[in-house]
Coordinates of C-alpha atoms in Angstrom, one line a residue:
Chain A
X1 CA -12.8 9.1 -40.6
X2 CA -9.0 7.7 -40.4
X3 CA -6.8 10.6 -39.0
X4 CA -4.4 9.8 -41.7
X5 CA -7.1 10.8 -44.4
X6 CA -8.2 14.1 -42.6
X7 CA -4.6 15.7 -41.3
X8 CA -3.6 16.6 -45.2
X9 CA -5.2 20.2 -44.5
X10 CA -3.4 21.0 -41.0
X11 CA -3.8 23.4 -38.7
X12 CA -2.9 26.8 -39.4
X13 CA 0.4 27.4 -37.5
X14 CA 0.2 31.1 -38.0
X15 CA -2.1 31.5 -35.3
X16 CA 0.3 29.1 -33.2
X17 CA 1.4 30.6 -29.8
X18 CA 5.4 31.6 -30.3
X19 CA 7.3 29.4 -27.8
X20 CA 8.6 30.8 -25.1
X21 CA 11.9 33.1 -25.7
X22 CA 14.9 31.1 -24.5
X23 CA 16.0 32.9 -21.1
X24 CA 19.6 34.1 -21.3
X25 CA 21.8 31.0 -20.0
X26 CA 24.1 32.3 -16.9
X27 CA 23.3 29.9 -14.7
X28 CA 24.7 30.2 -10.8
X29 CA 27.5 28.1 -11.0
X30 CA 29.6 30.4 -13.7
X31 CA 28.1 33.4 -12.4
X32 CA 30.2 32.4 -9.2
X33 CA 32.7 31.0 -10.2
X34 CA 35.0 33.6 -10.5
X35 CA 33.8 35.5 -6.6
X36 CA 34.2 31.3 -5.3
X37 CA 37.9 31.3 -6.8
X38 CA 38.9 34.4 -5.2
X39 CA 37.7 33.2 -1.6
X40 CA 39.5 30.0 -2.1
X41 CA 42.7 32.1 -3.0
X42 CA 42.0 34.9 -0.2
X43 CA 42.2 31.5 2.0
X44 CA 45.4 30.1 0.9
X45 CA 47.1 33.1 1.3
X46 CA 45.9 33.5 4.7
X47 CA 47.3 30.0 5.3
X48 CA 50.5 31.2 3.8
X49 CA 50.6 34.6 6.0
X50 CA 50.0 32.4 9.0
X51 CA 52.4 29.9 8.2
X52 CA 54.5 32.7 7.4
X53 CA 54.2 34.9 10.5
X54 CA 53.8 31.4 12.9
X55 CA 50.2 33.0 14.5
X56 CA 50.4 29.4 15.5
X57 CA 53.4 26.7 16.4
X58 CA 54.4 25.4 13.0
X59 CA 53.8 21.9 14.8
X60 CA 50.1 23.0 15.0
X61 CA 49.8 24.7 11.3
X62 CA 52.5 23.7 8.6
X63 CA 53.6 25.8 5.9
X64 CA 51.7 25.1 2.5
X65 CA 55.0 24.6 1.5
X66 CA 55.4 21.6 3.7
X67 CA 52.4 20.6 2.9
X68 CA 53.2 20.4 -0.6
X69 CA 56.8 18.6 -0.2
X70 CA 55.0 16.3 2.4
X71 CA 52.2 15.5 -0.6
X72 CA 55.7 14.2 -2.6
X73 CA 56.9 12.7 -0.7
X74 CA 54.1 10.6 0.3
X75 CA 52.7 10.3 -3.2
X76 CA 56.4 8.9 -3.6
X77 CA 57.8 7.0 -0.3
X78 CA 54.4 6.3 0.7
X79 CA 53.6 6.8 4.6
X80 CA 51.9 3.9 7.0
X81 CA 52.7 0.7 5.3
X82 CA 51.5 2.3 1.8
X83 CA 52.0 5.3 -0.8
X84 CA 49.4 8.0 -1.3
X85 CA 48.1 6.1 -4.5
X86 CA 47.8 2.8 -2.3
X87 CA 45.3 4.8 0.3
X88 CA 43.3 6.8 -1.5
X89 CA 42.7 3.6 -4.3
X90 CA 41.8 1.9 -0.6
X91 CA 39.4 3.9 0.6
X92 CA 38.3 4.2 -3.2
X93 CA 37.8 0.5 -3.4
X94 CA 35.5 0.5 -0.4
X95 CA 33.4 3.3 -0.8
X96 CA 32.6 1.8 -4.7
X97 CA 31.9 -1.4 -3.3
X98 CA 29.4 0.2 -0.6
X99 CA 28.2 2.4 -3.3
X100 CA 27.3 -1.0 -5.5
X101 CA 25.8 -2.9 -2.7
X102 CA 23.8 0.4 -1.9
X103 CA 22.7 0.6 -5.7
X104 CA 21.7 -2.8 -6.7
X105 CA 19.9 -3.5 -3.3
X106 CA 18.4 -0.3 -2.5
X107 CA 16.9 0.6 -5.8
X108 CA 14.8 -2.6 -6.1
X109 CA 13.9 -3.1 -2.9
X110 CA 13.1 0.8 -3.1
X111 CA 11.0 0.6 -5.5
X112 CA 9.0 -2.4 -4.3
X113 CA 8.5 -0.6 -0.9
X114 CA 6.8 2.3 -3.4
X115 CA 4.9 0.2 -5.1
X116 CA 3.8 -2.8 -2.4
X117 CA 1.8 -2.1 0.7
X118 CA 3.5 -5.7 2.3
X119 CA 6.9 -5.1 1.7
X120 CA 7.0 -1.6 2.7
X121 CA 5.7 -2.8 5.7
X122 CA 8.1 -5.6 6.1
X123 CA 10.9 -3.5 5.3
X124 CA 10.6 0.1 6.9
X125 CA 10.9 -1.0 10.4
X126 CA 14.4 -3.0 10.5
X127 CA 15.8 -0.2 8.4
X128 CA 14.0 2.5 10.1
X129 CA 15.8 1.2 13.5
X130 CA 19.2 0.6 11.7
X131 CA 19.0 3.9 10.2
X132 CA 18.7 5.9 12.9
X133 CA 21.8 4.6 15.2
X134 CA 25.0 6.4 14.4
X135 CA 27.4 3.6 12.1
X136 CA 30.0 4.1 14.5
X137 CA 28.0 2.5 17.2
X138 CA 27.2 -0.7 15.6
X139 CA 31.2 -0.7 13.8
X140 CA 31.9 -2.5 17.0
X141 CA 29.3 -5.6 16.8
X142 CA 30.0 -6.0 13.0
X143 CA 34.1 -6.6 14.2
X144 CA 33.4 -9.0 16.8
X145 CA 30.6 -10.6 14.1
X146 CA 32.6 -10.3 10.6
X147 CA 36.2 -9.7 12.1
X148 CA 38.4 -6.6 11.5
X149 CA 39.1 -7.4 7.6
X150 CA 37.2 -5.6 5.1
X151 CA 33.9 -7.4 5.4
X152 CA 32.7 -5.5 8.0
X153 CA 34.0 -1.7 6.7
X154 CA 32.3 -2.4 3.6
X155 CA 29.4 -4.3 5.8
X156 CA 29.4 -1.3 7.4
X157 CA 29.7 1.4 4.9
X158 CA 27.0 -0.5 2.8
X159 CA 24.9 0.2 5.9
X160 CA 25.4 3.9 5.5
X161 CA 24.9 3.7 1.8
X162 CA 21.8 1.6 1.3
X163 CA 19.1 3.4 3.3
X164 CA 18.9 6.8 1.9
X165 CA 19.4 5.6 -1.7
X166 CA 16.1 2.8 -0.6
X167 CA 14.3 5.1 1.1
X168 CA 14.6 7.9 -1.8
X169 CA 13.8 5.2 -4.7
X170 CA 10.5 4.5 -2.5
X171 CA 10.0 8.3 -2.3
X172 CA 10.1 8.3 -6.1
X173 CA 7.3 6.0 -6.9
X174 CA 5.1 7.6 -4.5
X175 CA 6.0 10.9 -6.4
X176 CA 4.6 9.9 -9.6
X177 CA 1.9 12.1 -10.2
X178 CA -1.9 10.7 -10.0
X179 CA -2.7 12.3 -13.5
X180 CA 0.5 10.4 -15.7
X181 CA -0.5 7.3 -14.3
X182 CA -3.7 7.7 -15.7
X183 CA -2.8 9.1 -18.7
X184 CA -0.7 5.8 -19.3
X185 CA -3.2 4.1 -18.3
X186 CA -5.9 5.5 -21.0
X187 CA -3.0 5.0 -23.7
X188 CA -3.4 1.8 -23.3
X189 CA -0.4 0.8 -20.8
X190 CA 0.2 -2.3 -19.4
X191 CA 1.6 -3.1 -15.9
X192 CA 4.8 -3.4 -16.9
X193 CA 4.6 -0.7 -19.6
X194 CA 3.3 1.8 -16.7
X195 CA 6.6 0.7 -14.3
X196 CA 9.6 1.1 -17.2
X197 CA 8.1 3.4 -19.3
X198 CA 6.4 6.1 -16.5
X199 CA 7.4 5.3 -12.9
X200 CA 10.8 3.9 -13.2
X201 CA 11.8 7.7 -14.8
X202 CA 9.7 9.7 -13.4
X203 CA 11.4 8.3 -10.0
X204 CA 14.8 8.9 -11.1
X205 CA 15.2 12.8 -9.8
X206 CA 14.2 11.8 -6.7
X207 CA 16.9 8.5 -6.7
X208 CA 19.7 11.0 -7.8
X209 CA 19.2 12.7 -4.8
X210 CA 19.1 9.9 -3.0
X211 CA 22.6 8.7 -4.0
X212 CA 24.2 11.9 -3.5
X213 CA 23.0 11.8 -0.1
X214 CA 24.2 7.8 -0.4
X215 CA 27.2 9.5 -0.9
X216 CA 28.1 11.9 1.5
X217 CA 27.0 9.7 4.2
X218 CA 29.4 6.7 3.0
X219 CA 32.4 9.2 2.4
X220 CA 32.1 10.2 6.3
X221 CA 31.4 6.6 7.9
X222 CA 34.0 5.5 5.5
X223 CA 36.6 8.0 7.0
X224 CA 35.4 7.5 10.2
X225 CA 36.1 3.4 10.2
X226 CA 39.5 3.7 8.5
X227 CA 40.2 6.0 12.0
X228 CA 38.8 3.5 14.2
X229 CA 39.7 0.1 12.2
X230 CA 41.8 -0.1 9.6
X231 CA 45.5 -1.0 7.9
X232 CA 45.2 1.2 5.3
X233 CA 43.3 4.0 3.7
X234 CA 43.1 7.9 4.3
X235 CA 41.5 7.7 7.6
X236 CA 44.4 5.5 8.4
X237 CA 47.0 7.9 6.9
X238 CA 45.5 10.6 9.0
X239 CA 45.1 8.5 12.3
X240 CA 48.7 7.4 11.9
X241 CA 50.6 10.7 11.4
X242 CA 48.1 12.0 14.0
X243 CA 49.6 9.9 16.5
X244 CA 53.6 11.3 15.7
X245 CA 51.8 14.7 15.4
X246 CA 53.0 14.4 11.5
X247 CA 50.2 17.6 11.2
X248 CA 52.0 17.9 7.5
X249 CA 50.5 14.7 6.6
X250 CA 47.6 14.9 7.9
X251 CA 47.0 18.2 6.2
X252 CA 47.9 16.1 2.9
X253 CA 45.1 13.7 3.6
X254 CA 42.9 15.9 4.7
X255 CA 43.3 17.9 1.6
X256 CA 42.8 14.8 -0.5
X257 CA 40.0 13.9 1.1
X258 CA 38.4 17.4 -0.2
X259 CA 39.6 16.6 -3.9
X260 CA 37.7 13.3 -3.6
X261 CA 34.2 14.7 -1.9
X262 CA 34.7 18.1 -4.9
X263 CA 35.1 14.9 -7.4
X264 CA 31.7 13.3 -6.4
X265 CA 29.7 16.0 -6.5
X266 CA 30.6 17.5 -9.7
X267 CA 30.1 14.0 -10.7
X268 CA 26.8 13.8 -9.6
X269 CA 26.1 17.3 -10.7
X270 CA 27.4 15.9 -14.2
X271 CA 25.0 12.9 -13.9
X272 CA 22.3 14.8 -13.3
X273 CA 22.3 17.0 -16.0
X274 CA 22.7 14.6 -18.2
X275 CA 20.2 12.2 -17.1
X276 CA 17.1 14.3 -15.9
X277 CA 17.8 17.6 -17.5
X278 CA 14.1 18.3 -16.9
X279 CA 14.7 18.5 -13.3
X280 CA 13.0 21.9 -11.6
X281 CA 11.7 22.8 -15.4
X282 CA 8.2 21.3 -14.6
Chain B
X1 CA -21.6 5.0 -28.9
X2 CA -21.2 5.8 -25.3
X3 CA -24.0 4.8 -23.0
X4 CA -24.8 6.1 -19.3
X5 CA -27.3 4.5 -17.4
X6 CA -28.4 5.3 -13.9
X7 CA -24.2 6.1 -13.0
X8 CA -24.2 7.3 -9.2
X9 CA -20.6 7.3 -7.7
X10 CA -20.9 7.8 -3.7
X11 CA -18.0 8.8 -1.4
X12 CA -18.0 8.1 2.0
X13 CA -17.3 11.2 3.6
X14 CA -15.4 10.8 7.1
X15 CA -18.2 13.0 8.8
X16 CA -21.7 13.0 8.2
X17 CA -23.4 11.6 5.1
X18 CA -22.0 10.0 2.4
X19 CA -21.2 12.5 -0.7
X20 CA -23.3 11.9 -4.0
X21 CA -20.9 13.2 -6.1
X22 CA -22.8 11.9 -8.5
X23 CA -26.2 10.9 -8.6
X24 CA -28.0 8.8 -11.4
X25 CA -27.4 10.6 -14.4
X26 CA -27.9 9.6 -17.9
X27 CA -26.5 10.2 -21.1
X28 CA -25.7 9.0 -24.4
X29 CA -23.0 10.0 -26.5
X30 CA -23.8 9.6 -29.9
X31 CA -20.8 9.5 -33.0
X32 CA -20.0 12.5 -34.3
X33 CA -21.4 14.9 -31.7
X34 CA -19.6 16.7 -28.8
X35 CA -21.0 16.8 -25.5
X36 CA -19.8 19.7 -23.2
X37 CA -20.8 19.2 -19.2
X38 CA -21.3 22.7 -17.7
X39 CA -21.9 23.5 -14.1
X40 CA -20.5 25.1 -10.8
X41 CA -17.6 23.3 -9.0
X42 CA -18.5 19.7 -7.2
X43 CA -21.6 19.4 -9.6
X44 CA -19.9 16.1 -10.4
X45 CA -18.4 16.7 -13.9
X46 CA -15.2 15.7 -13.5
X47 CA -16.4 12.5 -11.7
X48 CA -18.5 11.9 -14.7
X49 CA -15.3 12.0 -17.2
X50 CA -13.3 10.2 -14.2
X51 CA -16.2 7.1 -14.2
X52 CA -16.1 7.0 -18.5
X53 CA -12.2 6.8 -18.3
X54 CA -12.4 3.9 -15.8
X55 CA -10.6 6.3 -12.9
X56 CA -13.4 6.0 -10.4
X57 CA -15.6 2.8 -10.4
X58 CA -19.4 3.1 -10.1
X59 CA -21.5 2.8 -7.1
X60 CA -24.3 1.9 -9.3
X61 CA -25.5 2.0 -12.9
X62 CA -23.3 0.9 -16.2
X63 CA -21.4 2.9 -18.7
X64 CA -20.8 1.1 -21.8
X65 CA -18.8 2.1 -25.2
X66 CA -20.0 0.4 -28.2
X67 CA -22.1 -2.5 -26.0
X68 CA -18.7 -3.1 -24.0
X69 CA -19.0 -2.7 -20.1
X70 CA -16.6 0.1 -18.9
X71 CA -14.4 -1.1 -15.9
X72 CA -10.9 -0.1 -16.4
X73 CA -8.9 2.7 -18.3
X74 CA -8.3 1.5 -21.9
X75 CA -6.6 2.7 -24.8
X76 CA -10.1 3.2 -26.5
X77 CA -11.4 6.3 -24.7
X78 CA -8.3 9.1 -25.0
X79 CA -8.1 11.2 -22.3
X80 CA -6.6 15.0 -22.2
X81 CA -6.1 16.4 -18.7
X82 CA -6.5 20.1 -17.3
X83 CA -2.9 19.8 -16.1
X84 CA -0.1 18.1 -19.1
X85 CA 0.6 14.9 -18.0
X86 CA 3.3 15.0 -20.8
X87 CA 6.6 12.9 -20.3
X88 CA 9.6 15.3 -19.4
X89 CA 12.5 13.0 -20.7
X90 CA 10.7 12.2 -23.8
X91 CA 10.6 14.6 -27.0
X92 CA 7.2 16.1 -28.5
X93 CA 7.2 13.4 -31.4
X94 CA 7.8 10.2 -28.7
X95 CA 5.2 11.9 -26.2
X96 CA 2.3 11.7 -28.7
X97 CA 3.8 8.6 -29.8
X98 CA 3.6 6.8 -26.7
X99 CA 0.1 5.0 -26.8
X100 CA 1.3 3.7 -30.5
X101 CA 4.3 2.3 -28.6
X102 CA 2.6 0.8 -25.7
X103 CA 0.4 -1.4 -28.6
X104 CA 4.1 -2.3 -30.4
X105 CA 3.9 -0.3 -33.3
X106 CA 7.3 0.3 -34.9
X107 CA 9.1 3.0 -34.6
X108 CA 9.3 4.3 -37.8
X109 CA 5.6 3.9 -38.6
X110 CA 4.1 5.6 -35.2
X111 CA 7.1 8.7 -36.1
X112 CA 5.3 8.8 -38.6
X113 CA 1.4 9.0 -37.8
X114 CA 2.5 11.2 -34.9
X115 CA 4.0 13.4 -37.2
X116 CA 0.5 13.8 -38.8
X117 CA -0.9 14.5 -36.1
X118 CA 1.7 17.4 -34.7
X119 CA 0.9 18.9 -38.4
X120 CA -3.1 18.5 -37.7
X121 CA -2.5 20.3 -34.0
X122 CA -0.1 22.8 -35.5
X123 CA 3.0 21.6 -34.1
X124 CA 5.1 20.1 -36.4
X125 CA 8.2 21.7 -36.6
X126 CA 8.3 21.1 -32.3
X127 CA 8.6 17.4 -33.2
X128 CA 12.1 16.8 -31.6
X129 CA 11.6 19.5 -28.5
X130 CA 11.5 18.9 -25.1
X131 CA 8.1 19.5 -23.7
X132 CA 9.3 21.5 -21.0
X133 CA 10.3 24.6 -24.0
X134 CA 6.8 24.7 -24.8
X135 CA 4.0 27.4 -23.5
X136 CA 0.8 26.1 -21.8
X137 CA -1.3 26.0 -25.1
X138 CA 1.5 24.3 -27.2
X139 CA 1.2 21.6 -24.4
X140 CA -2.3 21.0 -24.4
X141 CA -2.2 20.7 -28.1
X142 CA 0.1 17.7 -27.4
X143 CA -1.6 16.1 -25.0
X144 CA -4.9 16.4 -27.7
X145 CA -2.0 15.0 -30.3
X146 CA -0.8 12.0 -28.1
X147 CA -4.8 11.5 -27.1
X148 CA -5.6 11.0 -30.9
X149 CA -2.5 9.1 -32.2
X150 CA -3.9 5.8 -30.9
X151 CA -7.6 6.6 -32.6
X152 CA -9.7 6.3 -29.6
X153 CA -13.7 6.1 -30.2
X154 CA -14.1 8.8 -27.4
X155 CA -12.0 12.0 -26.7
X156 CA -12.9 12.6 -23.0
X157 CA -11.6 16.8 -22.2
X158 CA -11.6 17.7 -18.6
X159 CA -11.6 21.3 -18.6
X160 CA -8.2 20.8 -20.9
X161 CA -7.9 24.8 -21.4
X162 CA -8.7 26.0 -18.1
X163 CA -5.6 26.7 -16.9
X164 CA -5.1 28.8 -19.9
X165 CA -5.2 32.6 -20.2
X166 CA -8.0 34.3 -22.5
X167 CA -6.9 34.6 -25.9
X168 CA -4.7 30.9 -25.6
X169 CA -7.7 29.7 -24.9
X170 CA -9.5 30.8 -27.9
X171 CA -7.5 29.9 -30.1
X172 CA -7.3 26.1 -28.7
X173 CA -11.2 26.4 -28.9
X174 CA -11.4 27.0 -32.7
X175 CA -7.8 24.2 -32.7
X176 CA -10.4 21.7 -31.0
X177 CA -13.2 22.7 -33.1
X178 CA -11.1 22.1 -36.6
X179 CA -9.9 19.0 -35.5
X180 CA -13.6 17.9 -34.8
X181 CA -14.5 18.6 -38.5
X182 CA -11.9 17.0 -39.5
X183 CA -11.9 13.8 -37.6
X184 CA -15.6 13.6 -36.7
X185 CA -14.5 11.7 -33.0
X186 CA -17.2 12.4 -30.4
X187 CA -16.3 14.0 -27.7
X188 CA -17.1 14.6 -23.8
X189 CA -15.8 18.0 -22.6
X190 CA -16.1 19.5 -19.5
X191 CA -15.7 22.8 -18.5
X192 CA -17.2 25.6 -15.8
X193 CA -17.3 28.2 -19.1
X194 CA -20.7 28.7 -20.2
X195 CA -19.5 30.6 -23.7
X196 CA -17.0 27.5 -24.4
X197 CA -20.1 25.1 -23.7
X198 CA -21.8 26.9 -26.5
X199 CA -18.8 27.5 -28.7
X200 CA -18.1 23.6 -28.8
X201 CA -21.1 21.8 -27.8
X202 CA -23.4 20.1 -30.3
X203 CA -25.3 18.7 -27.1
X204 CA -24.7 21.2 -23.4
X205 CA -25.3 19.2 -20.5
X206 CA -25.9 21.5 -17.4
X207 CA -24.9 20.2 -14.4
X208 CA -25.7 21.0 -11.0
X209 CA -24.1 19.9 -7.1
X210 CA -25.0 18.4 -4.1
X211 CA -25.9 15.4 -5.4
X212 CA -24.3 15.8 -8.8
X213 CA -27.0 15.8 -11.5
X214 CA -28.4 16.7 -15.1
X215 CA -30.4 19.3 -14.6
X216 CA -31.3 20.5 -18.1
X217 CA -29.6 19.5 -21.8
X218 CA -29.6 22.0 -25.2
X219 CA -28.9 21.3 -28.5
X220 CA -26.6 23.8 -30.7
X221 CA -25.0 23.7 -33.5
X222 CA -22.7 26.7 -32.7
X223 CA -19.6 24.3 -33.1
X224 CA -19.5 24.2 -37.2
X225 CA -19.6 27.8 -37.9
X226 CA -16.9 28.1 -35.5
X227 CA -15.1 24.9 -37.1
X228 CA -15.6 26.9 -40.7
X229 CA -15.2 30.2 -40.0
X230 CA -13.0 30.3 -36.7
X231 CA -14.1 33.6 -35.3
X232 CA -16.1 34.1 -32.3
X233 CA -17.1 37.6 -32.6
X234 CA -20.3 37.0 -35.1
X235 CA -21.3 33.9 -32.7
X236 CA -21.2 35.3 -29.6
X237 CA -23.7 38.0 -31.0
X238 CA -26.1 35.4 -32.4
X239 CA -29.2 36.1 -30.3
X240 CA -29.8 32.6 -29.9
X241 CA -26.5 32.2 -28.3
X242 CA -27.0 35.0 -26.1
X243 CA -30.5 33.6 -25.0
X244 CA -28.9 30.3 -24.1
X245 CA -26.0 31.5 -22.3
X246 CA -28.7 33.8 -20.3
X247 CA -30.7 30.0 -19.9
X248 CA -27.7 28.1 -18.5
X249 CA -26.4 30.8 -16.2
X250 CA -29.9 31.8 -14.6
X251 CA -29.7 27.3 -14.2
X252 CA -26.2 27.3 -12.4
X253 CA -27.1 29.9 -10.0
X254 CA -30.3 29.1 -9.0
X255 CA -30.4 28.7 -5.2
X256 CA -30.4 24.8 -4.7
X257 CA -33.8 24.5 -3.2
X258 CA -35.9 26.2 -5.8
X259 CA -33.9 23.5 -8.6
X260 CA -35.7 20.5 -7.1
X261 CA -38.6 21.6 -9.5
X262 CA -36.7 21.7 -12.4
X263 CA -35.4 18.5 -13.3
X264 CA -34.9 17.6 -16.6

């Protein structure tokens, strides 16, 4: 009674159920596109009529205009002992590095916390702690420890980065559903079958969301230390014309600052679709 | 040949007595036959599938397959769940071929037995779909795919078309009943559906709570006129299937004192 000798007759598929009709694809995001590009125009023209009609000191508000020969000339004669470029590839440079540090420590250790009674419990109290204190609190103890160089922004900044992608990867495993464990388990899994083949992916959603948050929180401690502590970098940029009351420049970081945050989460938006298109179908 | 002897599973309950969710029962399951366990909610049915898959250890007594001492779950006793437990990121073809891959079968040779097997469930031109396109019944009929590809000696059902609406539900009934002619794998189904105890069962097992028991066991033979003839109009009008059904009901809603007198 082999299954290869019986399948020859099959099942009818005429009584098969049909599958289910595809829904029409509009998702949100073109559906609003076009209402989201019309507020972000209705905004810059009310820049441009407040510029225009000085509702406030153009010391206070500069002209898109300015802002855009500003951008120039910054992208060209660079401002604060560097170009545009030189900043924005600083601040770059840092946030990848935390992002790295973040990823390769967080996800293992993540994922051991999930599946180990004793290292969860080792682990979650030091990072519980750390977690919970504002970075710019501790940016302080990490100068007088590491110095003012780099080490301790990206020290710092891997910090920030590290504890939501761990605690998300940990939040994964313990996701897995009961019944696919067991149904791995009854094919005929092994241990190390059960973690690549069902927990590692069916934890991955729940690390995506993780690093977005990973994310977020390293683009604003990362802003927040070049302001504080720093020779170069956007925050710098911004801290420096700040002080001459350059508001031009400061618009120009500021502005890319948003181009770099609008880069990373249509990244991650990208990402996601491609790697766990499943996600909310199930 | 599956063997129960004397299985009890206890649960301690946090207040008052312990739970006898199931309570010495016994039961062989012989090659070739389907046994369907019918009964009320908590009458310990699911426990009793859960205990044969090596899920939920025994408090006491042994279950053994073919003389072997059931302790863990094993790729030798297929399961199919009430809810998929199908793999999102995988395809229909990978998901039933994922016990074949687990025991290092090559690719090209468990494509192709899995293949067979979407034909034998209906499903074969859904091969390279994700599962997440497919209706409720089209995933069940995976998940009884992907529990057959690795050839277990036991299919073990727990109430896989519940969740189902009516005439899905038929339909997987007569699917399951084909592909029991065809294969001849004995199975353990569970379900709280008198009618689709009698539609499938060559052996009913009615179960009953508080502690979880056999109370009574039928023989019928319902399942291969179904298998041949796939309609369930004729059989359903069989008076010997109406007597039974009238049987097992009157059993499941006896009040639970007056069953005491009644076992077995």
């Amino acid at each position: 009674m082999t299954l290869a000798a019986n399948s020859a007759t099959s099942f009818p598929s005429s009584t098969a159920q049909r599958a289910p009709s595809p829904r029409p694809r509009r998702s949100a995001s073109t559906s609003t596109l076009g209402i989201s590009l019309i507020t972000l125009a209705a905004l810059i023209a009310l820049w441009f009529l407040a510029a225009h009609f000085e509702w406030a000191s153009p010391l206070f508000l500069p002209s898109p205009g300015e802002v855009l020969t500003q951008f120039s000339a910054v992208w060209a004669d660079g401002y604060a002992n560097g170009t545009l470029l030189d900043h924005t590839l600083a601040s770059l440079t840092r946030i990848a590095a935390a992002l790295g540090v973040g990823i390769f420590l967080g996800i293992p250790l993540g994922l051991l916390m999930g599946l180990n009674r004793w290292v969860k419990g080792i682990f979650s109290v030091p990072i519980d702690l750390y977690w919970g204190l504002p970075p710019l609190a501790y940016l302080p103890l990490l100068i007088i420890w590491l110095g003012i160089g780099e080490t301790s922004k990206i020290v710092l900044l891997s910090l920030s980065t590290f504890a939501p992608i761990c605690f998300a990867a940990q939040a994964g495993v313990r996701s897995v559903p009961a019944e696919r464990i067991n149904a791995a388990l009854s094919l005929g899994a092994s241990r190390l079958q059960l973690f690549t083949s069902i927990i590692l992916p069916s934890a991955l959603p729940e690390i995506m969301t993780g690093l977005k948050i990973a994310i977020g929180a390293g683009l604003s401690t990362l802003v927040a230390a070049e302001l504080i502590a720093a020779q170069s970098g956007l925050g710098y940029m911004i801290m420096s014309a700040a002080n001459f009351l350059a508001t031009d420049v400061v618009f120009v970081g500021l502005i890319v600052i948003a181009i770099l945050a609008f880069a990373f989460t249509s990244g991650m938006r990208w990402l996601e679709h491609r790697l766990i298109p499943w996600k909310g179908k199930i | 040949m599956l063997r129960i002897r004397d299985a009890s599973v206890t649960f301690p309950a946090s207040d008052g007595p312990d739970v006898h969710a199931l309570d010495h029962v016994s039961l062989d399951i012989a090659p070739d036959s389907i046994v369907v366990a019918v009964g009320a909610s908590g009458c310990g049915k699911s426990t009793l599938l859960n205990a044969i898959a090596g899920f939920l250890p025994l408090s006491e007594g042994s279950i053994t397959l073919d003389g072997k001492e059931i302790v863990a779950p094993g790729g030798d006793r297929g399961v199919v769940f009430q809810k998929d437990t199908l793999l999102p990121w995988a395809n229909v073809l990978d998901n039933v071929a994922l016990g074949l891959k687990y025991r290092g079968m090559s690719r090209g040779e468990r494509h192709e037995r899995s293949r067979r097997l979407l034909e034998l469930v209906g499903l074969a031109d859904f091969a390279e779909k994700p599962p997440y396109e497919l209706s409720g019944g089209m995933r069940q009929r995976v998940g009884i795919a992907r529990a057959l590809a690795t050839d277990p000696k036991i299919l073990l059902m727990d109430e896989p078309f519940g969740a189902l609406d009516s005439l899905t539900r038929e339909t997987m009934q007569q699917l399951l009943a084909s592909v029991w002619a065809k294969t001849g794998k004995q199975i353990l189904f569970i379900t709280h559906s008198i009618e689709e105890a009698l539609m499938l069962g060559t052996t009913i097992v009615v179960m009953s709570p508080r502690p979880g028991r056999i109370v009574a066991r039928f023989d019928a033979d319902f399942v291969r006129d179904f298998a041949e003839r796939g309609d369930i109009g004729p059989i359903q009008s069989h008076p010997r299937f109406i007597e039974l059904r009238q049987e097992i009901r009157s059993l499941i809603h006896q009040p639970e004192g007056a069953r005491t007198g009644t076992l077995q």
